[in-house]
Short mmCIF file of C-alpha atoms in Angstrom, two decimals:
data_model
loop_
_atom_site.label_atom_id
_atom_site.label_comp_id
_atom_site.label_asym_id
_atom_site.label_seq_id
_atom_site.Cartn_x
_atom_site.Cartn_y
_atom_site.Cartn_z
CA UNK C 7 -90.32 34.00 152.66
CA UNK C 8 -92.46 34.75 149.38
CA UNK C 9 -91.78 38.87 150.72
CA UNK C 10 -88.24 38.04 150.29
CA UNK C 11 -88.03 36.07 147.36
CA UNK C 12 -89.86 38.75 145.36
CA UNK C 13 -87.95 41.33 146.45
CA UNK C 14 -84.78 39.65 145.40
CA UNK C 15 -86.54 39.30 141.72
CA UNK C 16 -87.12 43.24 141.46
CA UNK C 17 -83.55 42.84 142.54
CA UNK C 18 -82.29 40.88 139.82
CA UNK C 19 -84.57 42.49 137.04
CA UNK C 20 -83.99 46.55 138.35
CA UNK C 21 -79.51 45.29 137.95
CA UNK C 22 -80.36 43.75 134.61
CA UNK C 23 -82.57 46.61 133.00
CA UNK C 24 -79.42 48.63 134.35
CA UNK C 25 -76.85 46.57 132.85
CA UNK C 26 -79.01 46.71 129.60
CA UNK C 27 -78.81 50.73 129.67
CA UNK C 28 -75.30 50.57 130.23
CA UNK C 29 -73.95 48.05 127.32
CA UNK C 30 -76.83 50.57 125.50
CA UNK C 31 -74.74 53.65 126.08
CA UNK C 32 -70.85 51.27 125.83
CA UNK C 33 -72.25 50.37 122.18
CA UNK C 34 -73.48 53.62 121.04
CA UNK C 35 -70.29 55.07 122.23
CA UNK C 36 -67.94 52.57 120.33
CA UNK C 37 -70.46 53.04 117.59
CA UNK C 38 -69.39 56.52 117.72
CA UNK C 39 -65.68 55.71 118.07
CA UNK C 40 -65.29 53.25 114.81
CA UNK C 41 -66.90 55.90 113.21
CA UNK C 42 -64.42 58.27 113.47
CA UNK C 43 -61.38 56.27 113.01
CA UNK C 44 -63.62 55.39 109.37
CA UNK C 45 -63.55 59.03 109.04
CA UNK C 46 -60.12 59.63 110.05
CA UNK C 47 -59.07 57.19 107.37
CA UNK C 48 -60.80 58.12 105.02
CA UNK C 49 -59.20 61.94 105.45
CA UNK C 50 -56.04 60.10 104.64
CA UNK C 51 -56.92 57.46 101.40
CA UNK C 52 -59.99 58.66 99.89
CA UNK C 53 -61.52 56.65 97.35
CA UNK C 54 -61.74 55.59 93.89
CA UNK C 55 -64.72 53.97 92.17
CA UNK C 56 -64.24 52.71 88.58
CA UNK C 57 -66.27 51.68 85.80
CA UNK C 58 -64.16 48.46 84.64
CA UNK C 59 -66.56 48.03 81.70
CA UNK C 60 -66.60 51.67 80.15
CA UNK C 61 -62.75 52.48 81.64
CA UNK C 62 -63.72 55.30 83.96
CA UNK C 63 -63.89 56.57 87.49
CA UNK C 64 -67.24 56.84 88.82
CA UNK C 65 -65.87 59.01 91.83
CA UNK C 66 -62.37 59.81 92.32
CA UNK C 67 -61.72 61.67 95.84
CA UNK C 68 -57.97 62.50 96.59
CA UNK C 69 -56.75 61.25 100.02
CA UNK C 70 -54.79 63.33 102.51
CA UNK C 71 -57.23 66.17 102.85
CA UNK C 72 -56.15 69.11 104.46
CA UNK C 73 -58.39 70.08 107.19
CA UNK C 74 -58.87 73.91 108.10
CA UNK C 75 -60.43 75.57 110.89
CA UNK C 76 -63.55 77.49 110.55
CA UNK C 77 -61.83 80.89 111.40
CA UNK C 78 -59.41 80.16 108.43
CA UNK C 79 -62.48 79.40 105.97
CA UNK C 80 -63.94 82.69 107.23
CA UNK C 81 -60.69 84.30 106.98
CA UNK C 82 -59.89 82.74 103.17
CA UNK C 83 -63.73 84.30 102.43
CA UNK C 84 -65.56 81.04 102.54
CA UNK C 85 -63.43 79.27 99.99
CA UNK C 86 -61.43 75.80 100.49
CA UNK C 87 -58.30 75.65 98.01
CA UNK C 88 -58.87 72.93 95.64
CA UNK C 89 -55.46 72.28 94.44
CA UNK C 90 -54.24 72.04 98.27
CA UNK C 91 -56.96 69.38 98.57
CA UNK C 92 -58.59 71.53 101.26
CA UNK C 93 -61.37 70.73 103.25
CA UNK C 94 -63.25 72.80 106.58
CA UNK C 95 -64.16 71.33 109.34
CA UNK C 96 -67.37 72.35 110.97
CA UNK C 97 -68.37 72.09 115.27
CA UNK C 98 -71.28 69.77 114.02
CA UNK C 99 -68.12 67.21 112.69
CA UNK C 100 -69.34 67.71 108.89
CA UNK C 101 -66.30 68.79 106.72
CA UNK C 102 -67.08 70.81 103.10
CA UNK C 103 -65.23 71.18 100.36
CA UNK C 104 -65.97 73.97 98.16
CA UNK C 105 -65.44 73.04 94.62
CA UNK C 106 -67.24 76.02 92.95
CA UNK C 107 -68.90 78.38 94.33
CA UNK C 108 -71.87 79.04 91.78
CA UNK C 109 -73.52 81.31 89.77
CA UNK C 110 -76.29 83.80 90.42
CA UNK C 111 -77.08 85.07 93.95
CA UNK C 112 -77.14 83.34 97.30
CA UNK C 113 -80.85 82.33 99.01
CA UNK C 114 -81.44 85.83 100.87
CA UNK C 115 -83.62 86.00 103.90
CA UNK C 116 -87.38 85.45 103.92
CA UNK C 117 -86.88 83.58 100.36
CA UNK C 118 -88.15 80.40 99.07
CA UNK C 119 -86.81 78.61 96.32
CA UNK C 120 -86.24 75.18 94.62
CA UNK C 121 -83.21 74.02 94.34
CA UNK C 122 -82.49 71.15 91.48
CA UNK C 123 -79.66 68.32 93.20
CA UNK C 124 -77.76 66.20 91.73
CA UNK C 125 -75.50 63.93 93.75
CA UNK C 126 -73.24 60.83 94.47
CA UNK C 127 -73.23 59.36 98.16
CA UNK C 128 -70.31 56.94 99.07
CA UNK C 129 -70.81 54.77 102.53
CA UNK C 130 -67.57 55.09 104.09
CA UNK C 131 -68.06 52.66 106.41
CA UNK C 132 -69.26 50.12 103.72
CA UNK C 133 -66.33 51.47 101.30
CA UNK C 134 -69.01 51.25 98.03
CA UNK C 135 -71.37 53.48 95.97
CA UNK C 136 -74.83 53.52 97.89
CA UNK C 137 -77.06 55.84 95.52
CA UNK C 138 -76.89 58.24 93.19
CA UNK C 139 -79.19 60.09 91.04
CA UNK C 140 -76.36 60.76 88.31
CA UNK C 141 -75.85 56.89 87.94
CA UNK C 142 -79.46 55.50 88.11
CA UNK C 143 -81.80 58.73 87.05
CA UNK C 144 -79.53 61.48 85.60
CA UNK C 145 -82.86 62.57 83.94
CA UNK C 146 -83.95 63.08 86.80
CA UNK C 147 -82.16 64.82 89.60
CA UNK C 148 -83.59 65.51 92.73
CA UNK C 149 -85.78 68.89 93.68
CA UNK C 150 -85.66 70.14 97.15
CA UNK C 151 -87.46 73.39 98.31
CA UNK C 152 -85.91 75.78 100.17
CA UNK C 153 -87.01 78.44 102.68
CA UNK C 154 -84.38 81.20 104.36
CA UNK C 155 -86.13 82.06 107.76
CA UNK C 156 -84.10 84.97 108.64
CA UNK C 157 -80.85 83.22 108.46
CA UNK C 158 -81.89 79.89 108.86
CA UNK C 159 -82.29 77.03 106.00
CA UNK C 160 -84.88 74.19 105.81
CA UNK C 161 -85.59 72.21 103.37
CA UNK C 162 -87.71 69.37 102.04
CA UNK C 163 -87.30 67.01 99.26
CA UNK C 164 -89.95 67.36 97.02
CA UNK C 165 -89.07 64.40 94.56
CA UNK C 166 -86.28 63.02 93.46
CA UNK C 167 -84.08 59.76 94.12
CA UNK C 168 -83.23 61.14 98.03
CA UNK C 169 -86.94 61.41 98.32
CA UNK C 170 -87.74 57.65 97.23
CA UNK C 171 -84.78 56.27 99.51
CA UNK C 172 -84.58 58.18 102.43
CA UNK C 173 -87.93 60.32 101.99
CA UNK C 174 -88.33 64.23 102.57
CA UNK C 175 -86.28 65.07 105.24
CA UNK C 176 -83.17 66.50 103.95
CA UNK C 177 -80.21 65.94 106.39
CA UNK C 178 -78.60 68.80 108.19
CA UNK C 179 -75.34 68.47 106.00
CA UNK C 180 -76.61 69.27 103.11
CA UNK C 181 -78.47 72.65 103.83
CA UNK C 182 -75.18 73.97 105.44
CA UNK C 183 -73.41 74.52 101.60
CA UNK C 184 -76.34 76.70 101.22
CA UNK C 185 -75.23 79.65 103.59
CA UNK C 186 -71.95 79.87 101.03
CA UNK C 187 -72.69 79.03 97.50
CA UNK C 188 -74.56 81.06 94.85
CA UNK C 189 -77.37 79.07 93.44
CA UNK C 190 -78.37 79.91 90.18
CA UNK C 191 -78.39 78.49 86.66
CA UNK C 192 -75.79 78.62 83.96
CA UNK C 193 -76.53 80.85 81.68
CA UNK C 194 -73.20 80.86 79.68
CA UNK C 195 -70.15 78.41 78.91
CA UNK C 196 -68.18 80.31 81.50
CA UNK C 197 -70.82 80.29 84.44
CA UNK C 198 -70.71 76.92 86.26
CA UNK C 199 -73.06 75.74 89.12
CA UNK C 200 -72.27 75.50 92.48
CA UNK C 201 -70.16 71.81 93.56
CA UNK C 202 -68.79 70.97 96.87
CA UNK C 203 -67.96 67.75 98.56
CA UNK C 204 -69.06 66.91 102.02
CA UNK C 205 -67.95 64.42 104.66
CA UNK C 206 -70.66 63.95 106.65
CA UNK C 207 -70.93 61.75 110.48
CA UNK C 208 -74.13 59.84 111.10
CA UNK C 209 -75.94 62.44 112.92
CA UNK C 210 -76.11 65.13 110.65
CA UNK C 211 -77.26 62.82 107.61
CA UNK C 212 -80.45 61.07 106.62
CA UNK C 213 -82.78 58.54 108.95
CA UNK C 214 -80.25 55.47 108.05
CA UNK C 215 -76.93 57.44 108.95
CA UNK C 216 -78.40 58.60 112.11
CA UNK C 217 -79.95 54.92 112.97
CA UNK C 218 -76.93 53.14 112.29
CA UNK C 219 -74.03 55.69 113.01
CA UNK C 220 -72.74 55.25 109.98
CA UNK C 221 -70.69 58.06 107.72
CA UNK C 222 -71.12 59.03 104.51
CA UNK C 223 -69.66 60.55 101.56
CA UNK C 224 -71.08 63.23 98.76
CA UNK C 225 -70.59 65.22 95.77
CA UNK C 226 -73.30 67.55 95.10
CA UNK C 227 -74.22 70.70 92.75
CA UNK C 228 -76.79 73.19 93.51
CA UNK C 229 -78.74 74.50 90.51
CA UNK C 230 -81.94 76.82 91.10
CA UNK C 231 -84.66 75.93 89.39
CA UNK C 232 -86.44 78.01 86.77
#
């Protein structure tokens, strides 16, 4: 009798650690699912942020992007037309905006560099500002080295307001701008810094994104260091 009884415990727990796995895997997968319909409508309103006080907008992104395909990036040589509102979509579900391309050279193969960042991130999900080294530390922006291993970026952040927040790993998203823009410096009144904008899902940003599933906005330049 005390046989049986035990073995319809190990029963009852073996179903309920698999019922556990399975409302697991339900949740991460509507996780996945709110978070593109948050992306989806945020193709189609964008956002405005305003400074009520000083009677300006803190980040003004135009809604109804037009998404392109990676073969007509590649095809348009790596640009995104601005004034069309355009914006590629990438396999990894990270869509770029290329607002200028930069100055200078791109990172070549086998270099190292650092690369000075300054940035606004927007949580879509949460509709609001999150952190930005323009608002709180524009004295500060944020340094994050660089190394071109044959083709492929990494990156750390060195210091800088990402580093304090998030810490040194930089997410996937933002090395990918790298492989198109020229970082350098600006030199004259008529050579401006690379800027893009990049809509980016939970797992290709930082530790937070990827824990919670949660999308996020940017607008970054690239400026190489001296």
């Amino acid at each position: 009798m005390t046989n049986q009884f035990t073995k319809v415990l190990l029963f009852v727990a073996a179903s309920l650690i698999l019922f556990c796995a399975c409302r697991d895997n339900d949740t991460y997968a509507e996780r996945r699912e709110k978070e593109d319909k948050q992306i989806q409508a945020f193709l189609r309103r964008g956002c405005v942020v305003r400074d009520k006080i000083h009677g300006f907008d803190v980040l003004n992104v135009p809604g109804n992007i037009k998404v392109i395909s990676e073969a007509q990036f590649l095809a348009q040589d790596t640009t995104t037309d601005v004034s069309k509102n355009e914006y590629v979509q990438f396999g990894t579900g990270v869509y770029m905006q290329i607002i200028r391309k930069g100055t200078g050279q791109r990172i070549t193969s086998g270099e190292r560099t650092t690369v000075i960042s300054r940035f606004t991130e927007f949580s879509i999900a949460g509709d609001s500002i999150t952190t930005s080294n323009l608002l709180d530390f524009p004295e500060r922006p944020d340094l994050i080295s660089i190394n071109n291993n044959s083709g492929t970026l990494d990156g750390v952040f060195v210091s800088g307001h990402m580093y304090n927040t998030y810490g040194s790993a930089v997410p996937s998203a933002w090395l990918l701008p790298l492989r198109y823009l020229h970082i350098g410096r600006q030199h004259s009144p008529n050579s401006q810094i690379a800027k893009i904008r990049l809509i980016v899902p939970g797992n290709q940003g930082h530790k937070v994104a990827i824990n919670d599933v949660k999308p996020y906005f940017y607008e970054i330049t690239y400026e190489r260091a001296r």
